[in-house]
Amino acid sequence: MDFTIRRFQETDAEETSAVIERALRISNAPDYPPEIIREMIELYSAANLREQAGSEHLYVLRDGERIAGCGGIAPYMGHRTESILVTIFVLPEYQGKGAGKKLMETLEGDRYFQRAERVVIHSSITARDFYRSLGYQYQDGIGAPDEEGCIHMEKRR
């Protein structure tokens, strides 16, 4: 597939929010209870994405005119030497077809990643094996989900 990636624009908010909702309802639902899925959908509303884009580098992955995924990176806890990967979602029909890898290549090329000595991600249970395949390690050494179902991972550079 021939994906393109560009920075998120405010006009992308509705479609990007719908992409995230679909990914959560289909891909993440087997690993999380319905109330967590609902909370995540609310967290990634169009309004929240617009606000989020003001403090991070948010990207959209496109297949032609369609948004097929998104991902962002930001400074972590205000540190110049640490960054955090956030809002990484790919539509289910594009998973396993290089979309996530292309998105991660873009995020790892971003200046927030390049300047960091450590990059963290609070992975879903669903995506942990994907991130491990890209060299991210469990912060606790075992990959146990926290009380919210996040697995804390990192890559040191």
GROMACS .gro file of C-alpha atoms in nm, residues 62-113:
model
   52
   62ARG     CA    1  -0.358   0.850   0.470
   63ASP     CA    2  -0.453   0.600   0.204
   64GLY     CA    3  -0.551   0.830  -0.080
   65GLU     CA    4  -0.804   1.074   0.063
   66ARG     CA    5  -0.892   0.850   0.359
   67ILE     CA    6  -0.736   0.883   0.704
   68ALA     CA    7  -0.628   0.532   0.799
   69GLY     CA    8  -0.439   0.608   1.120
   70CYS     CA    9  -0.281   0.866   1.345
   71GLY     CA   10  -0.003   0.911   1.595
   72GLY     CA   11   0.165   1.176   1.799
   73ILE     CA   12   0.477   1.256   1.994
   74ALA     CA   13   0.537   1.515   2.264
   75PRO     CA   14   0.793   1.609   2.527
   76TYR     CA   15   0.749   1.385   2.831
   77MET     CA   16   0.685   1.559   3.160
   78GLY     CA   17   0.850   1.876   3.027
   79HIS     CA   18   1.189   1.710   2.974
   80ARG     CA   19   1.401   1.790   2.669
   81THR     CA   20   1.567   1.448   2.685
   82GLU     CA   21   1.248   1.242   2.713
   83SER     CA   22   0.947   1.217   2.484
   84ILE     CA   23   0.623   1.022   2.481
   85LEU     CA   24   0.439   0.857   2.192
   86VAL     CA   25   0.063   0.913   2.209
   87THR     CA   26  -0.262   0.866   2.017
   88ILE     CA   27  -0.134   0.584   1.794
   89PHE     CA   28  -0.423   0.412   1.614
   90VAL     CA   29  -0.466   0.236   1.280
   91LEU     CA   30  -0.794   0.124   1.127
   92PRO     CA   31  -0.837  -0.254   1.163
   93GLU     CA   32  -0.834  -0.319   0.788
   94TYR     CA   33  -0.486  -0.159   0.762
   95GLN     CA   34  -0.330  -0.342   1.056
   96GLY     CA   35  -0.063  -0.591   0.953
   97LYS     CA   36  -0.016  -0.414   0.618
   98GLY     CA   37   0.265  -0.173   0.704
   99ALA     CA   38   0.050   0.121   0.814
  100GLY     CA   39   0.160   0.114   1.177
  101LYS     CA   40   0.523   0.068   1.083
  102LYS     CA   41   0.508   0.364   0.843
  103LEU     CA   42   0.348   0.575   1.115
  104MET     CA   43   0.614   0.476   1.368
  105GLU     CA   44   0.893   0.555   1.118
  106THR     CA   45   0.751   0.905   1.089
  107LEU     CA   46   0.722   0.948   1.465
  108GLU     CA   47   1.077   0.820   1.516
  109GLY     CA   48   1.196   1.073   1.259
  110ASP     CA   49   1.028   1.362   1.442
  111ARG     CA   50   1.250   1.612   1.625
  112TYR     CA   51   1.093   1.522   1.962
  113PHE     CA   52   1.207   1.163   1.911
   0.00000   0.00000   0.00000
